[in-house]
DNA sequence: GTCTATATGGCGATAGAC
DNA sequence: GTCTATCGCCATATAGAC
């Protein structure tokens, strides 16, 4: 593995965990056993390093769900698989998840465009098709946002939920979360569980 | 208004906008026309200042919805009012909203407890009661999380959604968002709009 | 491609006058 | 309660040797 890739891997970890302002070039250099000066051979400045780190972290995510859309099954079943997969990806690559959260919070327009086009767009498109099939009389865009919102936030709220009434251990089980979301989407509050 | 309050107001703005690490005592001092040293008369260190700022920003939010729960109306109607109010609060006090996002991302256990007990707990309790009334056979805790997740994330995703397929201007209208969420909750994907 | 050394400046926090 | 001055440290970034 070349140096640049080694740097990007560690940068992803550090930026995800502590954010842009709280990561120093010195600190990053230490984790890859380099001097800080050496980083500047690979990246012109800290800002560019961050941008490239984000793009690196997002690079392979666009294709992650492609098998789901090809499956010959009902739209509801596909939606279930998508929710399962999204939750699994967010949990298994929590650095990726945290970088998305940070980008959403920052709201930089240029990087929003990158996030939209490089990460979300393809899956979002298929999700739109699915929504139009399941609920043709509704607003597909809003529904697709709702699906991803539910998956992401249910995970992000875990550290808070422990301190809220009626919390149970099982609420942190990914499969329980997924099942809840699917059921809510398909049936609404009043449907069967 | 005394100096301490003036400091807290500006600190809320700065911490919400740029995060703990990216706010300097010098910079904060400038916005309140003070020397940095003077800040240390009111707060022992930057960490304590941040903690007090968060508590200050959260202080009056707990009671914001109390009228809703008293209204003599159907549970569905109350849920609608809650969603409307939550979205309105998040939009009208975006600094408050951003501080919550930052706290959720940080995940500090001590401060999660503060956030849960000082901000969420009371509304969450009433929301639980509402959920048990509307959907007695379902998991009320998960449903209450879903309600707040939908409200918060739909707003947080706005800067991203502009770059996603099928986006329309009206998707940023708070009333449109609220109506969508209510309809999704009450009817699920397949219900009427 | 990586190093050491360094320029330049901002940071949190404190001392002590008023 | 606020100031100026300062300590000691760490930051980004660059220069130049190897």
XYZ file of C-alpha atoms (C1' of nucleotides) in Angstrom:
422
model
C 0.000 0.000 0.000
C 1.368 3.395 -0.946
C 1.778 6.293 1.453
C -1.060 8.352 0.106
C -3.570 5.588 0.706
C -2.166 4.971 4.178
C -2.679 8.665 4.950
C -6.255 8.639 3.625
C -7.194 5.629 5.740
C -5.985 7.269 8.934
C -7.415 10.651 7.930
C -10.802 9.041 7.457
C -10.660 7.648 10.988
C -9.523 10.911 12.560
C -11.796 13.293 10.645
C -14.806 11.058 11.282
C -14.076 10.821 14.993
C -13.085 14.398 15.795
C -13.967 16.681 12.904
C -11.874 18.914 10.661
C -10.871 21.575 13.204
C -9.846 19.076 15.856
C -7.484 17.026 13.676
C -3.928 18.305 13.334
C -1.505 17.519 10.542
C 1.039 16.637 13.248
C -1.355 14.198 14.888
C -2.292 12.576 11.597
C 1.382 12.314 10.616
C 2.113 10.482 13.844
C -0.507 7.804 13.165
C 1.134 7.011 9.806
C 4.698 7.238 11.182
C 5.646 10.239 9.132
C 6.668 13.812 9.703
C 4.001 16.435 9.193
C 6.076 17.897 6.356
C 5.810 14.634 4.412
C 2.020 14.976 4.264
C 2.487 18.130 2.237
C 4.211 16.140 -0.449
C 0.942 14.273 -1.049
C -1.573 17.045 -0.366
C -1.142 20.799 -0.903
C -2.947 21.748 2.324
C -5.243 20.510 5.076
C -8.419 21.527 3.274
C -7.572 19.535 0.168
C -6.579 16.574 2.327
C -10.002 16.688 3.978
C -11.832 16.902 0.667
C -9.893 13.980 -0.763
C -10.510 12.019 2.433
C -14.252 12.512 2.116
C -14.203 11.464 -1.517
C -12.083 8.446 -0.636
C -14.477 7.441 2.152
C -17.450 7.767 -0.190
C -15.810 6.231 -3.247
C -17.055 2.661 -3.089
C -20.409 3.253 -1.450
C -22.398 4.102 -4.545
C -22.514 0.532 -5.794
C -23.190 -1.138 -2.474
C -26.868 -1.815 -3.027
C -26.870 -2.595 -6.705
C -27.775 -6.264 -6.246
C -30.959 -5.376 -4.387
C -32.496 -3.539 -7.307
C -31.870 -6.443 -9.649
C -33.677 -8.987 -7.490
C -36.906 -10.220 -8.997
C -39.207 -9.725 -6.084
C -41.997 -7.534 -4.825
C -41.367 -3.836 -4.265
C -42.133 -4.257 -0.575
C -39.560 -7.015 -0.280
C -36.968 -4.846 -2.044
C -37.703 -1.981 0.317
C -37.116 -4.325 3.217
C -33.783 -5.429 1.792
C -32.755 -1.831 1.216
C -33.528 -0.814 4.794
C -31.657 -3.858 6.107
C -28.632 -3.083 3.937
C -28.557 0.638 4.692
C -28.645 0.019 8.428
C -25.975 -2.634 8.108
C -23.679 -0.342 6.106
C -24.115 2.545 8.545
C -23.280 0.313 11.493
C -20.410 -1.595 9.912
C -18.720 1.542 8.558
C -19.470 4.012 11.312
C -16.695 6.313 10.109
C -18.535 6.676 6.813
C -21.725 7.369 8.738
C -20.064 10.000 10.938
C -18.551 11.743 7.908
C -22.014 12.029 6.363
C -23.357 13.489 9.608
C -20.525 16.014 9.687
C -21.066 16.967 6.059
C -24.804 17.452 6.615
C -24.050 19.640 9.620
C -21.472 21.675 7.745
C -23.737 22.106 4.724
C -20.974 23.282 2.380
C -22.711 23.574 -0.987
C -19.852 22.240 -3.080
C -19.425 19.190 -0.879
C -23.210 18.647 -0.678
C -23.106 18.265 -4.430
C -20.332 15.690 -4.157
C -22.256 13.831 -1.440
C -25.424 13.874 -3.527
C -23.847 12.817 -6.781
C -21.176 10.391 -5.575
C -23.046 8.680 -2.750
C -26.770 9.209 -2.636
C -27.928 9.786 -6.173
C -27.888 6.299 -7.619
C -29.546 4.613 -4.665
C -31.930 7.500 -4.323
C -33.018 7.071 -7.893
C -33.861 3.415 -7.418
C -35.541 4.221 -4.139
C -37.695 6.739 -6.008
C -38.759 4.099 -8.498
C -39.627 1.795 -5.632
C -41.681 4.475 -3.884
C -43.592 5.248 -7.051
C -44.410 1.578 -7.377
C -45.502 1.077 -3.785
C -47.216 4.426 -3.304
C -47.939 5.940 -6.711
C -50.287 8.568 -5.341
C -47.711 10.014 -2.933
C -44.668 12.270 -3.189
C -41.811 9.891 -3.946
C -39.051 12.365 -3.162
C -40.327 13.039 0.354
C -40.847 9.351 0.955
C -37.323 8.465 -0.100
C -35.981 11.122 2.276
C -38.141 9.646 5.034
C -36.765 6.153 4.484
C -33.135 7.234 4.783
C -33.976 9.623 7.620
C -35.471 6.842 9.679
C -32.537 4.506 9.138
C -29.866 7.083 9.881
C -31.467 8.793 12.850
C -32.532 5.653 14.641
C -28.863 4.717 14.780
C -27.654 8.209 15.641
C -30.086 8.491 18.540
C -28.895 5.329 20.278
C -26.593 7.065 22.744
C -29.441 9.383 23.709
C -32.243 6.807 23.832
C -30.656 4.947 26.725
C -31.679 7.866 28.910
C -35.256 8.098 27.654
C -38.335 6.339 29.100
C -39.245 2.786 28.006
C -35.823 2.090 26.527
C -34.883 -1.578 26.253
C -31.655 -3.277 25.245
C -33.327 -4.757 22.179
C -33.874 -1.256 20.765
C -30.189 -1.289 19.790
C -30.510 -4.497 17.792
C -30.123 -3.631 14.074
C -32.688 -6.213 13.044
C -35.222 -4.878 15.516
C -34.653 -1.342 14.220
C -35.022 -2.473 10.612
C -38.185 -4.416 11.335
C -39.695 -1.446 13.108
C -38.918 0.935 10.242
C -40.273 -1.395 7.575
C -43.453 -1.967 9.506
C -43.931 1.750 10.096
C -43.408 2.512 6.421
C -45.692 -0.173 5.110
C -48.463 0.065 7.668
C -48.197 3.418 9.399
C -48.877 3.756 13.103
C -52.069 1.784 13.012
C -51.002 -1.214 11.008
C -50.075 -4.629 12.363
C -46.587 -5.172 13.726
C -28.355 42.407 30.447
C -25.309 41.269 32.405
C -22.012 40.229 30.858
C -22.394 36.539 31.506
C -25.656 36.391 29.600
C -24.185 38.420 26.755
C -21.336 35.916 26.542
C -23.698 32.935 26.553
C -25.792 34.382 23.737
C -22.775 34.853 21.497
C -21.261 31.535 22.557
C -24.464 29.780 21.535
C -24.233 31.340 18.081
C -20.569 30.503 17.607
C -20.589 26.968 19.033
C -23.694 26.103 17.015
C -22.210 27.435 13.803
C -18.624 26.166 14.062
C -18.334 23.609 16.835
C -16.279 23.504 20.010
C -12.818 23.099 18.490
C -13.280 25.858 15.928
C -14.357 28.556 18.388
C -11.586 30.472 20.166
C -11.900 32.357 23.429
C -10.284 35.335 21.673
C -12.843 35.249 18.861
C -15.753 34.932 21.255
C -14.365 37.789 23.362
C -14.270 40.006 20.289
C -17.974 39.478 19.532
C -18.892 40.670 23.040
C -16.361 43.548 23.035
C -14.263 42.116 25.821
C -10.761 40.858 26.292
C -10.302 37.110 26.335
C -9.061 37.350 29.906
C -12.401 38.784 31.011
C -14.182 35.606 29.913
C -12.207 33.724 32.521
C -13.771 35.821 35.234
C -17.168 34.329 34.324
C -16.121 30.794 33.342
C -13.174 28.765 34.686
C -12.269 27.312 31.274
C -13.476 26.755 27.725
C -15.004 23.369 28.479
C -17.168 24.711 31.262
C -18.181 27.641 29.076
C -19.334 25.193 26.412
C -21.278 23.076 28.876
C -23.023 26.121 30.324
C -23.761 27.371 26.825
C -25.462 24.108 25.918
C -27.501 24.164 29.102
C -28.407 27.791 28.468
C -29.497 27.003 24.910
C -31.612 24.092 26.125
C -32.992 25.781 29.215
C -36.383 26.972 28.032
C -37.113 24.286 25.470
C -38.560 21.687 27.812
C -41.826 23.522 28.313
C -42.353 24.591 24.715
C -44.972 22.009 23.866
C -46.819 21.833 27.125
C -49.997 23.419 25.775
C -50.379 20.764 23.114
C -50.738 17.942 25.584
C -53.459 19.775 27.464
C -55.667 20.289 24.436
C -58.839 18.264 24.519
C -58.695 16.678 21.119
C -58.030 13.373 19.384
C -54.626 11.750 19.715
C -54.115 12.060 15.967
C -54.791 15.768 16.109
C -52.348 16.175 18.989
C -49.693 14.285 17.070
C -50.211 16.665 14.173
C -49.795 19.672 16.432
C -46.647 18.193 17.940
C -45.054 17.599 14.542
C -45.981 21.136 13.452
C -44.510 22.631 16.618
C -41.332 20.580 16.582
C -40.583 21.538 12.992
C -41.337 25.151 13.743
C -39.020 25.202 16.776
C -36.176 23.551 14.870
C -36.470 26.052 12.046
C -36.975 29.177 14.144
C -34.088 28.351 16.505
C -31.627 26.754 14.141
C -28.784 27.312 16.610
C -30.609 25.098 19.074
C -31.102 22.528 16.344
C -27.423 22.599 15.352
C -26.315 22.209 18.966
C -28.454 19.080 19.250
C -26.908 17.712 16.061
C -23.421 18.386 17.398
C -24.235 16.774 20.734
C -25.646 13.676 19.043
C -22.522 13.428 16.898
C -20.214 13.890 19.858
C -22.107 11.359 21.954
C -20.529 12.397 25.263
C -22.370 10.279 27.834
C -22.621 12.965 30.508
C -24.013 15.516 28.083
C -26.351 12.940 26.511
C -27.881 12.595 29.946
C -28.333 16.357 30.178
C -29.856 16.456 26.702
C -32.206 13.603 27.535
C -33.314 14.908 30.904
C -33.380 18.655 30.250
C -34.726 18.713 26.710
C -36.246 15.501 25.436
C -37.608 13.653 28.414
C -40.792 15.545 29.154
C -41.986 15.776 25.558
C -40.880 12.229 24.950
C -43.002 11.022 27.806
C -46.134 12.668 26.444
C -45.278 11.425 22.977
C -45.085 7.912 24.418
C -48.550 8.249 25.896
C -49.825 9.449 22.546
C -48.235 6.552 20.699
C -49.720 4.043 23.120
C -53.112 5.566 22.502
C -52.858 5.638 18.714
C -50.980 2.372 18.263
C -51.360 0.290 21.445
C -50.080 -2.883 19.827
C -46.785 -1.338 18.728
C -43.499 -0.365 20.395
C -44.108 3.158 21.651
C -40.459 3.953 22.310
C -39.417 3.154 18.738
C -42.360 5.093 17.358
C -41.533 8.188 19.387
C -37.957 8.036 18.107
C -39.287 7.732 14.576
C -41.464 10.818 14.941
C -38.605 13.032 16.092
C -36.222 11.431 13.596
C -38.475 12.308 10.694
C -38.928 15.909 11.796
C -35.260 16.573 12.471
C -33.768 14.794 9.488
C -36.166 16.185 6.912
C -34.898 19.627 7.885
C -31.251 18.598 8.107
C -31.342 17.049 4.642
C -32.580 20.181 2.901
C -29.175 21.355 1.691
C -28.546 17.902 0.244
C -31.983 17.298 -1.273
C -31.610 20.154 -3.727
C -29.139 17.987 -5.592
C -31.270 14.839 -5.618
C -33.758 13.752 -8.289
C -37.379 14.989 -8.206
C -36.622 17.824 -5.804
C -39.060 20.722 -5.858
C -39.025 24.088 -4.127
C -42.113 23.140 -2.121
C -40.158 20.363 -0.406
C -38.577 23.075 1.752
C -41.908 24.422 2.935
C -42.285 23.555 6.649
C -46.003 22.938 6.273
C -45.469 20.590 3.369
C -42.868 18.674 5.361
C -45.161 18.451 8.378
C -48.088 17.283 6.311
C -45.984 14.625 4.650
C -44.696 13.295 7.978
C -48.133 13.182 9.577
C -49.590 11.391 6.611
C -46.761 8.869 6.547
C -47.129 8.178 10.246
C -50.885 7.799 10.218
C -51.283 5.936 6.953
C -47.947 4.400 6.023
C -46.786 4.332 2.436
C -50.037 2.996 1.094
C -52.483 5.279 2.801
C -54.174 8.301 1.284
C -52.308 11.550 1.139
C 9.585 10.809 -0.885
C 10.916 11.745 3.588
C 13.531 14.134 6.859
C 14.959 18.207 10.311
C 14.583 22.845 11.201
C 12.089 26.828 11.279
C 8.988 30.851 10.090
C 4.808 32.779 11.588
C 0.872 33.048 14.063
C -3.115 31.560 17.067
C -4.394 29.002 21.031
C -5.874 28.432 26.309
C -4.882 30.239 30.376
C -2.661 33.310 34.058
C -0.528 37.536 36.513
C -1.214 41.675 38.200
C -2.665 46.678 37.575
C -6.786 49.534 37.893
C -15.133 43.154 36.464
C -12.210 44.359 32.927
C -7.831 45.504 31.173
C -2.771 44.751 29.068
C 0.970 41.816 28.886
C 2.757 37.483 28.719
C 3.837 32.343 29.264
C 4.151 28.061 26.992
C 2.389 25.396 23.638
C 0.619 23.775 19.272
C -1.054 24.938 14.734
C -0.272 25.216 9.328
C 2.941 25.546 6.169
C 7.659 26.082 3.992
C 12.934 25.610 3.062
C 16.372 22.898 1.969
C 19.315 18.628 2.896
C 19.463 13.710 1.718
